[in-house]
XYZ file of C-alpha atoms in Angstrom:
343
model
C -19.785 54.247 -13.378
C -18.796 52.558 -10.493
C -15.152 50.454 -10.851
C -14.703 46.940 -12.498
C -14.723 44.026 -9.964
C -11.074 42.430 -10.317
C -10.699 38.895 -11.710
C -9.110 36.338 -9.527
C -7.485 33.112 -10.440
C -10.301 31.646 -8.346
C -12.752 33.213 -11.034
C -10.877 31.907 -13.692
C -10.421 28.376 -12.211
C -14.171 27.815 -11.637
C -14.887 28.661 -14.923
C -12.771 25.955 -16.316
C -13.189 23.136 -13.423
C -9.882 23.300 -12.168
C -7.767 24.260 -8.978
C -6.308 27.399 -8.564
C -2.850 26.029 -8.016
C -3.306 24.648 -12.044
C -4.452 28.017 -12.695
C -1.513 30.053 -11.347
C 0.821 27.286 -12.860
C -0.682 27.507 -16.151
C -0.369 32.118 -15.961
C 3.124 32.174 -14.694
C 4.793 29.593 -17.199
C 5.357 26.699 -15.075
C 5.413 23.041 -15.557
C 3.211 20.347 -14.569
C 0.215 21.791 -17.081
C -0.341 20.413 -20.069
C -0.047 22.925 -23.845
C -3.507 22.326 -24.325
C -4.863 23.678 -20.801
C -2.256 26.616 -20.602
C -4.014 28.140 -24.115
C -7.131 27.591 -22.514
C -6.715 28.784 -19.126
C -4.520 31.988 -20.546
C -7.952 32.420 -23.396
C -10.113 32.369 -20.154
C -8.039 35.194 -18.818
C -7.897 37.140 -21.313
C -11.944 36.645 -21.882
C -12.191 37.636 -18.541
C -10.090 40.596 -18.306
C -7.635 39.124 -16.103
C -4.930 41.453 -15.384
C -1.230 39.285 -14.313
C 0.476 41.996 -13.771
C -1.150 43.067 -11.074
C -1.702 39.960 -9.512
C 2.039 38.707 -9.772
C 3.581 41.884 -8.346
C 3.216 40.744 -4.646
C 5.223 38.046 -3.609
C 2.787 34.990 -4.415
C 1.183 33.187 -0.930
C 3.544 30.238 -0.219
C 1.605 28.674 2.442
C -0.826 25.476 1.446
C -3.328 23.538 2.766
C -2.777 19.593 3.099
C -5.254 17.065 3.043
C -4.260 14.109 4.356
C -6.474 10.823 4.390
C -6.047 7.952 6.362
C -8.681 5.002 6.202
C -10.388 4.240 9.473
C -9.447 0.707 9.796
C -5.702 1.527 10.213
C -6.055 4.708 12.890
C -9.429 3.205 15.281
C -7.201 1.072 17.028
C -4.207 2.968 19.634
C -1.636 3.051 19.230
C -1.893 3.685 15.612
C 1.909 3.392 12.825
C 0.023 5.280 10.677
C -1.458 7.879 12.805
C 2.268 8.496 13.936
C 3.469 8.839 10.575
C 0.295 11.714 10.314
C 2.092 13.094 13.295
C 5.299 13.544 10.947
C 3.876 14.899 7.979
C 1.982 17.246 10.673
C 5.321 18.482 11.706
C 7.238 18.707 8.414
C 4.340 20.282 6.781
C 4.362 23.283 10.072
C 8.216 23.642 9.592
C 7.118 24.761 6.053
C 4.301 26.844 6.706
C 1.791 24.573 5.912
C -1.373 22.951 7.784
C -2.168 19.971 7.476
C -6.545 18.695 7.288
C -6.765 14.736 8.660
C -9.604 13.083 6.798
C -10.362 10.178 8.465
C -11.995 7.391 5.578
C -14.770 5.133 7.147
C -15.320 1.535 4.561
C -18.593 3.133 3.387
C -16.326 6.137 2.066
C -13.922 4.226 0.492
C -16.013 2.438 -1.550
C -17.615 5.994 -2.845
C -18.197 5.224 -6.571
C -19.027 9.014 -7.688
C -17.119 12.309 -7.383
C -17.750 13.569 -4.105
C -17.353 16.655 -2.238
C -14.881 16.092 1.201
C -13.659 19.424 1.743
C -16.086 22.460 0.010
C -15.142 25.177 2.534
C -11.018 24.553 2.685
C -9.052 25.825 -0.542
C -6.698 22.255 -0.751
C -3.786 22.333 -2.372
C -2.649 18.429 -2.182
C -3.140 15.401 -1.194
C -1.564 12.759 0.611
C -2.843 9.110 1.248
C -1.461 7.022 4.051
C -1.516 3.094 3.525
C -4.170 1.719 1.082
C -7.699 2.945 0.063
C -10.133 1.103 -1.771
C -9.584 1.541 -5.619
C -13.136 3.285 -5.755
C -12.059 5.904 -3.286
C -8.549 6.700 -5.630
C -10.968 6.876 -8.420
C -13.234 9.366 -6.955
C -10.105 11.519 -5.811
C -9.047 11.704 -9.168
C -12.059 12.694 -10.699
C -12.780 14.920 -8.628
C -9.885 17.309 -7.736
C -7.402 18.205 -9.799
C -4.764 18.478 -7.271
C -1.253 16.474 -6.739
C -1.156 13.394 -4.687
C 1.349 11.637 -2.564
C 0.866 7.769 -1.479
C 2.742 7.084 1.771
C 3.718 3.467 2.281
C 1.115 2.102 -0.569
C 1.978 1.745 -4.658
C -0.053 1.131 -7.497
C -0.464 1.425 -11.036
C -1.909 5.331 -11.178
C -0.088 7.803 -13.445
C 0.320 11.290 -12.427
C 0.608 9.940 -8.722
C 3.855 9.798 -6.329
C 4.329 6.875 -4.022
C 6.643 6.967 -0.975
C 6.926 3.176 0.835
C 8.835 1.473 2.974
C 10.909 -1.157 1.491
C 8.961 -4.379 2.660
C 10.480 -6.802 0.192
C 13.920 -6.307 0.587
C 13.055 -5.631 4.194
C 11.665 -9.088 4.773
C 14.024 -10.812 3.000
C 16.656 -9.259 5.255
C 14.405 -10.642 8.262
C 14.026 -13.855 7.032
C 17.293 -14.250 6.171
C 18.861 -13.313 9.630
C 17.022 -16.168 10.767
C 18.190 -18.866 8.264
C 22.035 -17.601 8.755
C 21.355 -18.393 12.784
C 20.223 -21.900 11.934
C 16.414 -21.543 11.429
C 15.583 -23.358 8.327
C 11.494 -24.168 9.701
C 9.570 -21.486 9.138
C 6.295 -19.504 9.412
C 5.024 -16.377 8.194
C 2.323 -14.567 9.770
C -0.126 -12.565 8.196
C -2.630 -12.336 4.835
C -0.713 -11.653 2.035
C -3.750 -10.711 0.227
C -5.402 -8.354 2.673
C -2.852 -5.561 1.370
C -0.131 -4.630 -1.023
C 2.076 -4.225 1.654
C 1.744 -7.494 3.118
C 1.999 -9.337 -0.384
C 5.373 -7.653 -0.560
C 7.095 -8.591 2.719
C 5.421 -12.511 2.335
C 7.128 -11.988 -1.046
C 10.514 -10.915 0.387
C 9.693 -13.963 2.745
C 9.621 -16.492 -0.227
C 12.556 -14.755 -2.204
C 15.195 -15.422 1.012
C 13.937 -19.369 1.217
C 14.316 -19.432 -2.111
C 18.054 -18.828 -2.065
C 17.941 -20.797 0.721
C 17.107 -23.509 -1.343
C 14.153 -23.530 1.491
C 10.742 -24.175 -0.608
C 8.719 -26.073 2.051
C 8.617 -23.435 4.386
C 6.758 -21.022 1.396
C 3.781 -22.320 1.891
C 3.686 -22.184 5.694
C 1.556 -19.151 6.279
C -0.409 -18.159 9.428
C -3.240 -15.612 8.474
C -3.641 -12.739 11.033
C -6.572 -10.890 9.870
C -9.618 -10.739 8.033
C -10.015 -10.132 4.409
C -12.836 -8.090 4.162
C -12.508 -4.335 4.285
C -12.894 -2.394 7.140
C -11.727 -5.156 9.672
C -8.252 -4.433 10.967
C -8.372 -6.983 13.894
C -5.294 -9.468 14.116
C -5.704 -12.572 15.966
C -3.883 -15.903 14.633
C -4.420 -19.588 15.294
C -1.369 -21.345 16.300
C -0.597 -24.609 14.480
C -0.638 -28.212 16.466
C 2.929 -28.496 15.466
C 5.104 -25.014 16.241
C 7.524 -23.885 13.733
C 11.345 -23.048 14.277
C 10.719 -19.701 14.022
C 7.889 -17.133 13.553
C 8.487 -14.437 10.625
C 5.549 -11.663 11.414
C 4.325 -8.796 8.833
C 4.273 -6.333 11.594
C 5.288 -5.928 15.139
C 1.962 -5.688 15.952
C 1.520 -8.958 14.918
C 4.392 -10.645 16.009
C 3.051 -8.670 19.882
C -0.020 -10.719 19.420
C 1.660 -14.014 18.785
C 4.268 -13.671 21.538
C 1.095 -13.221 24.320
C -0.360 -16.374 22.405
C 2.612 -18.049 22.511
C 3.097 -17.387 26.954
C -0.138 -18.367 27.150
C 0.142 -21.963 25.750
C 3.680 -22.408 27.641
C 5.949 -21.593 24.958
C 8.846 -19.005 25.968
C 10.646 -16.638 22.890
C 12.985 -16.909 22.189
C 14.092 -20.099 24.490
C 11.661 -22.420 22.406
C 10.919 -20.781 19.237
C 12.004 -17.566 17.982
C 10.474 -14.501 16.263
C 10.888 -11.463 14.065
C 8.861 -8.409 13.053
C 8.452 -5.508 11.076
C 7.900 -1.760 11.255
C 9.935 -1.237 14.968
C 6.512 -0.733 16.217
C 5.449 -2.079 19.218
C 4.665 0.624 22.036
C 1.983 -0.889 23.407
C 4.309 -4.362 24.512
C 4.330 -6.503 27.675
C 7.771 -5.019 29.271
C 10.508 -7.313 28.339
C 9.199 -7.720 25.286
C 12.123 -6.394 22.238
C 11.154 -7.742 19.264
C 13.852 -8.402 16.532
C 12.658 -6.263 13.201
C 12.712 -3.617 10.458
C 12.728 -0.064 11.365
C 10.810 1.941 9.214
C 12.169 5.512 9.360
C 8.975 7.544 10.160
C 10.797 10.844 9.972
C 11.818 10.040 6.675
C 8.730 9.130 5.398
C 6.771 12.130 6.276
C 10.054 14.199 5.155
C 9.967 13.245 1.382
C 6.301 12.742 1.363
C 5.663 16.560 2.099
C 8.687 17.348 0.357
C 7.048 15.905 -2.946
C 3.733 17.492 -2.558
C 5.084 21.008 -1.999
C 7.054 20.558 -5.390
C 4.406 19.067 -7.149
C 1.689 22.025 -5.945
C 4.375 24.120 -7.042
C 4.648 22.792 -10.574
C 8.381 21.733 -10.441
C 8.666 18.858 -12.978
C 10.402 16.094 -11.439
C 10.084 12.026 -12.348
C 7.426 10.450 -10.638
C 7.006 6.977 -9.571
C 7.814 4.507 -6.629
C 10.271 5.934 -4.032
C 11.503 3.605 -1.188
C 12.720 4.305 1.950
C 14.986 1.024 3.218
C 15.316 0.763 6.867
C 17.395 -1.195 9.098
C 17.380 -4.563 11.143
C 16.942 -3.997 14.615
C 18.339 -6.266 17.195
C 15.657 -7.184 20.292
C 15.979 -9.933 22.651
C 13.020 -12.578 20.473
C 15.862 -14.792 18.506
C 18.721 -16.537 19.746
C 21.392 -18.543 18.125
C 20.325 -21.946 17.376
C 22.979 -23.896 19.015
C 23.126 -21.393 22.004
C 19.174 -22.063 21.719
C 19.820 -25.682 22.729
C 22.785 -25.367 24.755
């Protein structure tokens, strides 16, 4: 009689639906599986004739693959923030002995209603999602894998999911503020609060520092930058008749944008009116161009994001939730003092 083919977790994970990383969690005693699927995966074994003794003699395989997904609307258009934050979970993830598997997400994909099938030949451990997805897409995920996920600079209401962001209310408070304490009490902000999360926040942290102010006419002063509908990632503004004091931009890319708007109708920054950004990303400016902003710490970022993952694959049971990463005010050559403004 020829010898018994050996069980392996893969076996035993394929009967039950799940990952092999929940399977190996569930054998070895580890957290992050639930009493109720650790009896059944450990009945499965046993049914099976799963021997974990042998299989947990060797030193276990420490090295995972990443997926990483990225909608197209964010990465189509170089340079790309979030394809260089990709570039930093790259790196961390190769310092660890990881690799890393870029999905880019067209707008058809993201509004996927049913489970779906994205990687069938890679064996992924985890997931992590850079900026916002359509909720259809999340859903999908979920149903389909059972496999930890990170968010990277986008939050929401999921359980079971980490979210690493950048802190873009306080953030753009501390923006708007720098202007009002250098004499700038008319404002504008610039972008569509409703196009993302993220934006929502940092016109939020906009409103919350001319609120203190006691500034409330300037709230409603918004210049929209972009389109609503999903898929379209291309900023252009309309400048008002009547120019504000100052400009307060979402991003740096924006605040680019309205600075080239601005030269071309005669206006000079900061000699006439005066701007700020957000996310110290603007590589692809006219030279001379320094725009006063937020740094976002990229390195950062990508450092707890793969951080979380790895622990999470690895079943170590730590609090989820929202994790932000404040950055600092950068000082660029687009605001002046007021007074020394008209002096």
């Amino acid at each position: 009689m020829g010898q018994k083919k050996s069980v392996k977790l893969g076996d035993i994970a394929d009967q039950l639906g799940v990952s092999i990383v929940t399977v190996s969690n569930a054998l070895n005693g580890r957290k992050g599986v639930s009493d109720e699927l650790r009896k059944k995966v450990r009945e499965k074994a046993d049914e099976l004739g799963y021997q974990l003794s042998i299989r947990t003699a060797p030193k276990e395989k420490t090295s995972y693959s990443i997926w990483v997904a990225v909608a197209e609307r964010y990465v189509k258009e170089f340079p790309s923030f979030y394809m260089d934050i990709y570039q930093q979970v790259a790196k961390e993830a190769v310092k660890k002995g990881h690799l890393t598997v870029l999905d880019v997400i067209s707008p058809q994909r993201e509004r996927v209603d049913d489970a779906f099938d994205s990687f069938t030949e890679q064996n992924i451990a985890g997931l992590i999602l850079i900026g916002e997805l359509h909720d259809n897409y999340i859903r999908a995920v979920r149903r389909t894998y059972d496999i930890p996920v990170v968010c990277v600079d986008y939050y929401d209401v999921y359980s079971g999911m980490d979210y690493i962001v950048t802190d873009g209310f306080h953030g753009m408070e501390q923006m708007t503020e720098y202007l009002i304490q250098r004499g700038y009490h008319d404002l504008a902000f610039v972008g569509s609060p409703k196009s993302t999360k993220n934006i929502m926040d940092r016109y939020l942290g906009y409103c919350k520092a001319l609120e203190r102010a006691g500034i409330k006419e300037s709230q409603q002063y918004v210049i929209p930058d972009r389109e609503l509908e999903l898929g379209s990632y291309h900023i252009d503004m309309e400048l008002p008749k009547e120019l504000p004091e100052g400009f307060v931009c979402n991003c740096d890319k924006t605040a680019g944008i309205l600075i080239e708007k601005l030269r071309g109708f005669g206006v000079h920054v900061p000699e006439d009116v005066a701007v700020v950004g957000f996310d110290h990303y603007y590589p692809q400016g006219k030279k001379g161009i320094e725009i006063t902003t937020y740094e976002n710490n990229q390195k950062v970022l990508a450092q707890i994001s793969v951080n979380t993952l790895i622990k999470r694959i690895e079943g170590k049971d730590t609090a989820r939730g929202v994790r932000f990463v404040k950055g600092d005010i950068v000082i660029g050559n687009t605001v002046k003092e007021k007074e020394e403004r008209h002096g």
